[in-house]
């Protein structure tokens, strides 16, 4: 017998021994009796009752309780090939088709998966690789990656941009700053943040945000983006009402304005027909539908927020202040006068109220009117609605125009002096400002003791 045959027989014998050992262990775990009592198993008609034949997973047929191999020499050889070879890379759990792990790509020092050579670029960057050549390697180039902003980061970055826009009103600058950000699929949240900030402001800021949404349409926003924005706002409207009670009406006005500006499809409202259960959402949609369905509604929606703040002409603001003072003079309601002044939203123009209040008191030349205006200025100054610099600016304007006013009202200088003294007495006018009051000289005839001479005008 040749040496190869002897080796094959030795492998078969080793495999049989391994199978016997495994079968004995399994028999110890599954048998109803111990090893010592297995020899005294009950018999039936002088025959030993043993285990039935069964076939193993490797195709080896076992007979009786001794686990001897009746057939399956090839399976035994296969078993020995799997478990006997030390450096064999085939599976050792007796499962599968005996192929290498990971398609030949697993382990150290292997050739790799079949077909992986097609992905080779010829560039070897591993200094331990035999094919590595430091002379032909290019330098590594690092590229900056700008990740997509998360919702929290977007809220932190966008809010200052919108607040700054409400100060300067330059929409192109906002568009440039938004294009520099990697917003990704969250562009609708930018419009949502802008609208929520506008709800907490006054009508001038709401008008600016509506204009911003219109100017950024097609550049940053689309109809789908605006639809997603208003869908999220309507979904969270119940929470918005807790902070802004008029949020339903305001959101309906924003929806109507966006439809008028062609930023939102008119069918947006139809998508909610019969599907709304929240009373606040119903109120918002009904408000938008009423504004869009009225006669010439699209044209009127351009001024839905009015023309407020510094965007209005100076003459219009001056007339509004004069109407406010006349209404206050008739009613005497300080709180109503304060509310009307705040609604104008022109804190930089409050000096006009000081000027017009003094002018009206001079024109009326009545003690009651003077005391009424003094009470109004005192109230507005104590509430810090009119700041000290605005009060001083208005008074200095009156000082500069007193000569022209005296042409129509000769006693204007003395009435103004009375007003300043009363304001000084209540402590809202400084002594320096009171000292700046111009003194008007007057020509008069003197007694005979003066020799009939006219005294010069006092400077």
mmCIF file of N, CA, C and O in Angstrom, residues 233-280:
data_model
loop_
_atom_site.group_PDB
_atom_site.id
_atom_site.type_symbol
_atom_site.label_atom_id
_atom_site.label_comp_id
_atom_site.label_asym_id
_atom_site.label_seq_id
_atom_site.Cartn_x
_atom_site.Cartn_y
_atom_site.Cartn_z
ATOM 1 N N UNK A 233 -46.911 75.192 10.354
ATOM 2 C CA UNK A 233 -47.467 76.242 11.199
ATOM 3 C C UNK A 233 -48.905 75.927 11.613
ATOM 4 O O UNK A 233 -49.293 76.145 12.766
ATOM 5 N N UNK A 234 -49.697 75.401 10.685
ATOM 6 C CA UNK A 234 -51.070 75.027 11.027
ATOM 7 C C UNK A 234 -51.097 73.854 12.001
ATOM 8 O O UNK A 234 -51.959 73.791 12.887
ATOM 9 N N UNK A 235 -50.141 72.929 11.845
ATOM 10 C CA UNK A 235 -50.097 71.781 12.756
ATOM 11 C C UNK A 235 -49.747 72.204 14.183
ATOM 12 O O UNK A 235 -50.227 71.597 15.148
ATOM 13 N N UNK A 236 -48.933 73.230 14.331
ATOM 14 C CA UNK A 236 -48.553 73.690 15.666
ATOM 15 C C UNK A 236 -49.260 74.959 16.103
ATOM 16 O O UNK A 236 -48.792 75.649 17.005
ATOM 17 N N UNK A 237 -50.390 75.272 15.450
ATOM 18 C CA UNK A 237 -51.090 76.523 15.757
ATOM 19 C C UNK A 237 -51.666 76.529 17.170
ATOM 20 O O UNK A 237 -51.731 77.578 17.812
ATOM 21 N N UNK A 238 -52.090 75.375 17.659
ATOM 22 C CA UNK A 238 -52.642 75.324 19.023
ATOM 23 C C UNK A 238 -51.617 75.748 20.060
ATOM 24 O O UNK A 238 -51.967 76.344 21.090
ATOM 25 N N UNK A 239 -50.345 75.449 19.820
ATOM 26 C CA UNK A 239 -49.290 75.881 20.739
ATOM 27 C C UNK A 239 -48.928 77.350 20.532
ATOM 28 O O UNK A 239 -48.584 78.052 21.489
ATOM 29 N N UNK A 240 -49.005 77.835 19.284
ATOM 30 C CA UNK A 240 -48.679 79.233 19.021
ATOM 31 C C UNK A 240 -49.683 80.176 19.668
ATOM 32 O O UNK A 240 -49.325 81.278 20.096
ATOM 33 N N UNK A 241 -50.928 79.743 19.736
ATOM 34 C CA UNK A 241 -51.968 80.595 20.309
ATOM 35 C C UNK A 241 -51.701 80.866 21.789
ATOM 36 O O UNK A 241 -52.095 81.913 22.322
ATOM 37 N N UNK A 242 -51.017 79.952 22.466
ATOM 38 C CA UNK A 242 -50.714 80.158 23.880
ATOM 39 C C UNK A 242 -49.798 81.357 24.090
ATOM 40 O O UNK A 242 -49.931 82.092 25.076
ATOM 41 N N UNK A 243 -48.859 81.574 23.171
ATOM 42 C CA UNK A 243 -47.934 82.704 23.276
ATOM 43 C C UNK A 243 -48.459 83.945 22.565
ATOM 44 O O UNK A 243 -48.236 85.069 23.016
ATOM 45 N N UNK A 244 -49.132 83.746 21.439
ATOM 46 C CA UNK A 244 -49.681 84.855 20.649
ATOM 47 C C UNK A 244 -51.161 84.608 20.441
ATOM 48 O O UNK A 244 -51.539 83.834 19.558
ATOM 49 N N UNK A 245 -52.027 85.198 21.254
ATOM 50 C CA UNK A 245 -53.461 84.892 21.164
ATOM 51 C C UNK A 245 -54.061 85.141 19.791
ATOM 52 O O UNK A 245 -54.988 84.440 19.378
ATOM 53 N N UNK A 246 -53.558 86.136 19.038
ATOM 54 C CA UNK A 246 -54.109 86.429 17.712
ATOM 55 C C UNK A 246 -53.376 85.684 16.603
ATOM 56 O O UNK A 246 -53.426 86.073 15.432
ATOM 57 N N UNK A 247 -52.716 84.579 16.939
ATOM 58 C CA UNK A 247 -51.928 83.836 15.947
ATOM 59 C C UNK A 247 -52.809 83.294 14.821
ATOM 60 O O UNK A 247 -52.367 83.222 13.671
ATOM 61 N N UNK A 248 -54.042 82.906 15.099
ATOM 62 C CA UNK A 248 -54.923 82.362 14.065
ATOM 63 C C UNK A 248 -55.202 83.404 12.988
ATOM 64 O O UNK A 248 -55.110 83.118 11.784
ATOM 65 N N UNK A 249 -55.531 84.617 13.415
ATOM 66 C CA UNK A 249 -55.823 85.683 12.453
ATOM 67 C C UNK A 249 -54.560 86.064 11.679
ATOM 68 O O UNK A 249 -54.591 86.248 10.455
ATOM 69 N N UNK A 250 -53.443 86.168 12.380
ATOM 70 C CA UNK A 250 -52.192 86.553 11.720
ATOM 71 C C UNK A 250 -51.762 85.506 10.699
ATOM 72 O O UNK A 250 -51.313 85.860 9.592
ATOM 73 N N UNK A 251 -51.890 84.228 11.056
ATOM 74 C CA UNK A 251 -51.491 83.184 10.120
ATOM 75 C C UNK A 251 -52.402 83.186 8.893
ATOM 76 O O UNK A 251 -51.930 82.971 7.763
ATOM 77 N N UNK A 252 -53.690 83.416 9.087
ATOM 78 C CA UNK A 252 -54.587 83.524 7.939
ATOM 79 C C UNK A 252 -54.207 84.684 7.038
ATOM 80 O O UNK A 252 -54.275 84.571 5.794
ATOM 81 N N UNK A 253 -53.778 85.802 7.604
ATOM 82 C CA UNK A 253 -53.337 86.936 6.789
ATOM 83 C C UNK A 253 -52.052 86.616 6.037
ATOM 84 O O UNK A 253 -51.891 87.012 4.868
ATOM 85 N N UNK A 254 -51.134 85.900 6.668
ATOM 86 C CA UNK A 254 -49.902 85.505 5.970
ATOM 87 C C UNK A 254 -50.214 84.561 4.806
ATOM 88 O O UNK A 254 -49.612 84.673 3.723
ATOM 89 N N UNK A 255 -51.144 83.631 5.011
ATOM 90 C CA UNK A 255 -51.508 82.708 3.933
ATOM 91 C C UNK A 255 -52.115 83.476 2.764
ATOM 92 O O UNK A 255 -51.752 83.259 1.591
ATOM 93 N N UNK A 256 -53.045 84.386 3.075
ATOM 94 C CA UNK A 256 -53.675 85.169 2.016
ATOM 95 C C UNK A 256 -52.659 86.039 1.283
ATOM 96 O O UNK A 256 -52.706 86.166 0.046
ATOM 97 N N UNK A 257 -51.727 86.623 1.995
ATOM 98 C CA UNK A 257 -50.716 87.476 1.365
ATOM 99 C C UNK A 257 -49.796 86.659 0.462
ATOM 100 O O UNK A 257 -49.435 87.102 -0.638
ATOM 101 N N UNK A 258 -49.420 85.458 0.885
ATOM 102 C CA UNK A 258 -48.562 84.613 0.047
ATOM 103 C C UNK A 258 -49.300 84.156 -1.214
ATOM 104 O O UNK A 258 -48.692 84.042 -2.280
ATOM 105 N N UNK A 259 -50.599 83.889 -1.104
ATOM 106 C CA UNK A 259 -51.371 83.546 -2.300
ATOM 107 C C UNK A 259 -51.434 84.740 -3.246
ATOM 108 O O UNK A 259 -51.311 84.597 -4.473
ATOM 109 N N UNK A 260 -51.619 85.952 -2.689
ATOM 110 C CA UNK A 260 -51.660 87.161 -3.518
ATOM 111 C C UNK A 260 -50.321 87.430 -4.188
ATOM 112 O O UNK A 260 -50.272 87.925 -5.320
ATOM 113 N N UNK A 261 -49.217 87.111 -3.502
ATOM 114 C CA UNK A 261 -47.879 87.308 -4.069
ATOM 115 C C UNK A 261 -47.449 86.161 -4.975
ATOM 116 O O UNK A 261 -46.300 86.143 -5.444
ATOM 117 N N UNK A 262 -48.358 85.182 -5.195
ATOM 118 C CA UNK A 262 -48.081 84.031 -6.064
ATOM 119 C C UNK A 262 -46.948 83.167 -5.517
ATOM 120 O O UNK A 262 -46.215 82.525 -6.272
ATOM 121 N N UNK A 263 -46.801 83.155 -4.192
ATOM 122 C CA UNK A 263 -45.822 82.273 -3.551
ATOM 123 C C UNK A 263 -46.451 80.967 -3.084
ATOM 124 O O UNK A 263 -45.730 80.024 -2.748
ATOM 125 N N UNK A 264 -47.776 80.920 -3.041
ATOM 126 C CA UNK A 264 -48.503 79.758 -2.554
ATOM 127 C C UNK A 264 -49.666 79.489 -3.498
ATOM 128 O O UNK A 264 -50.342 80.433 -3.938
ATOM 129 N N UNK A 265 -49.871 78.210 -3.809
ATOM 130 C CA UNK A 265 -50.930 77.842 -4.744
ATOM 131 C C UNK A 265 -52.302 78.112 -4.128
ATOM 132 O O UNK A 265 -52.513 77.849 -2.935
ATOM 133 N N UNK A 266 -53.270 78.640 -4.901
ATOM 134 C CA UNK A 266 -54.616 78.883 -4.349
ATOM 135 C C UNK A 266 -55.312 77.614 -3.866
ATOM 136 O O UNK A 266 -56.180 77.679 -3.005
ATOM 137 N N UNK A 267 -54.934 76.467 -4.420
ATOM 138 C CA UNK A 267 -55.568 75.213 -4.011
ATOM 139 C C UNK A 267 -55.105 74.754 -2.631
ATOM 140 O O UNK A 267 -55.566 73.717 -2.144
ATOM 141 N N UNK A 268 -54.195 75.491 -2.005
ATOM 142 C CA UNK A 268 -53.720 75.099 -0.679
ATOM 143 C C UNK A 268 -54.866 75.044 0.317
ATOM 144 O O UNK A 268 -54.931 74.144 1.152
ATOM 145 N N UNK A 269 -55.777 76.002 0.237
ATOM 146 C CA UNK A 269 -56.906 76.017 1.161
ATOM 147 C C UNK A 269 -57.861 74.864 0.891
ATOM 148 O O UNK A 269 -58.496 74.343 1.816
ATOM 149 N N UNK A 270 -57.978 74.452 -0.386
ATOM 150 C CA UNK A 270 -58.909 73.372 -0.713
ATOM 151 C C UNK A 270 -58.449 72.041 -0.138
ATOM 152 O O UNK A 270 -59.271 71.144 0.073
ATOM 153 N N UNK A 271 -57.163 71.891 0.102
ATOM 154 C CA UNK A 271 -56.659 70.624 0.642
ATOM 155 C C UNK A 271 -57.127 70.374 2.073
ATOM 156 O O UNK A 271 -57.072 69.235 2.552
ATOM 157 N N UNK A 272 -57.583 71.428 2.756
ATOM 158 C CA UNK A 272 -58.023 71.284 4.144
ATOM 159 C C UNK A 272 -59.545 71.233 4.272
ATOM 160 O O UNK A 272 -60.055 71.189 5.390
ATOM 161 N N UNK A 273 -60.252 71.286 3.154
ATOM 162 C CA UNK A 273 -61.708 71.278 3.213
ATOM 163 C C UNK A 273 -62.207 69.979 3.842
ATOM 164 O O UNK A 273 -61.935 68.882 3.359
ATOM 165 N N UNK A 274 -62.949 70.102 4.933
ATOM 166 C CA UNK A 274 -63.526 68.936 5.595
ATOM 167 C C UNK A 274 -62.545 68.068 6.347
ATOM 168 O O UNK A 274 -62.915 66.973 6.776
ATOM 169 N N UNK A 275 -61.312 68.517 6.527
ATOM 170 C CA UNK A 275 -60.303 67.703 7.194
ATOM 171 C C UNK A 275 -59.774 68.350 8.469
ATOM 172 O O UNK A 275 -58.823 67.840 9.058
ATOM 173 N N UNK A 276 -60.353 69.460 8.871
ATOM 174 C CA UNK A 276 -59.830 70.215 10.007
ATOM 175 C C UNK A 276 -60.749 70.015 11.207
ATOM 176 O O UNK A 276 -61.975 70.093 11.088
ATOM 177 N N UNK A 277 -60.138 69.750 12.360
ATOM 178 C CA UNK A 277 -60.890 69.563 13.604
ATOM 179 C C UNK A 277 -60.544 70.628 14.648
ATOM 180 O O UNK A 277 -61.324 70.842 15.571
ATOM 181 N N UNK A 278 -59.391 71.271 14.510
ATOM 182 C CA UNK A 278 -58.984 72.292 15.469
ATOM 183 C C UNK A 278 -59.705 73.606 15.171
ATOM 184 O O UNK A 278 -59.779 74.052 14.013
ATOM 185 N N UNK A 279 -60.210 74.246 16.205
ATOM 186 C CA UNK A 279 -60.919 75.509 16.028
ATOM 187 C C UNK A 279 -59.973 76.626 15.594
ATOM 188 O O UNK A 279 -60.351 77.505 14.806
ATOM 189 N N UNK A 280 -58.756 76.599 16.081
ATOM 190 C CA UNK A 280 -57.792 77.634 15.706
ATOM 191 C C UNK A 280 -57.405 77.510 14.234
ATOM 192 O O UNK A 280 -57.274 78.525 13.535
#
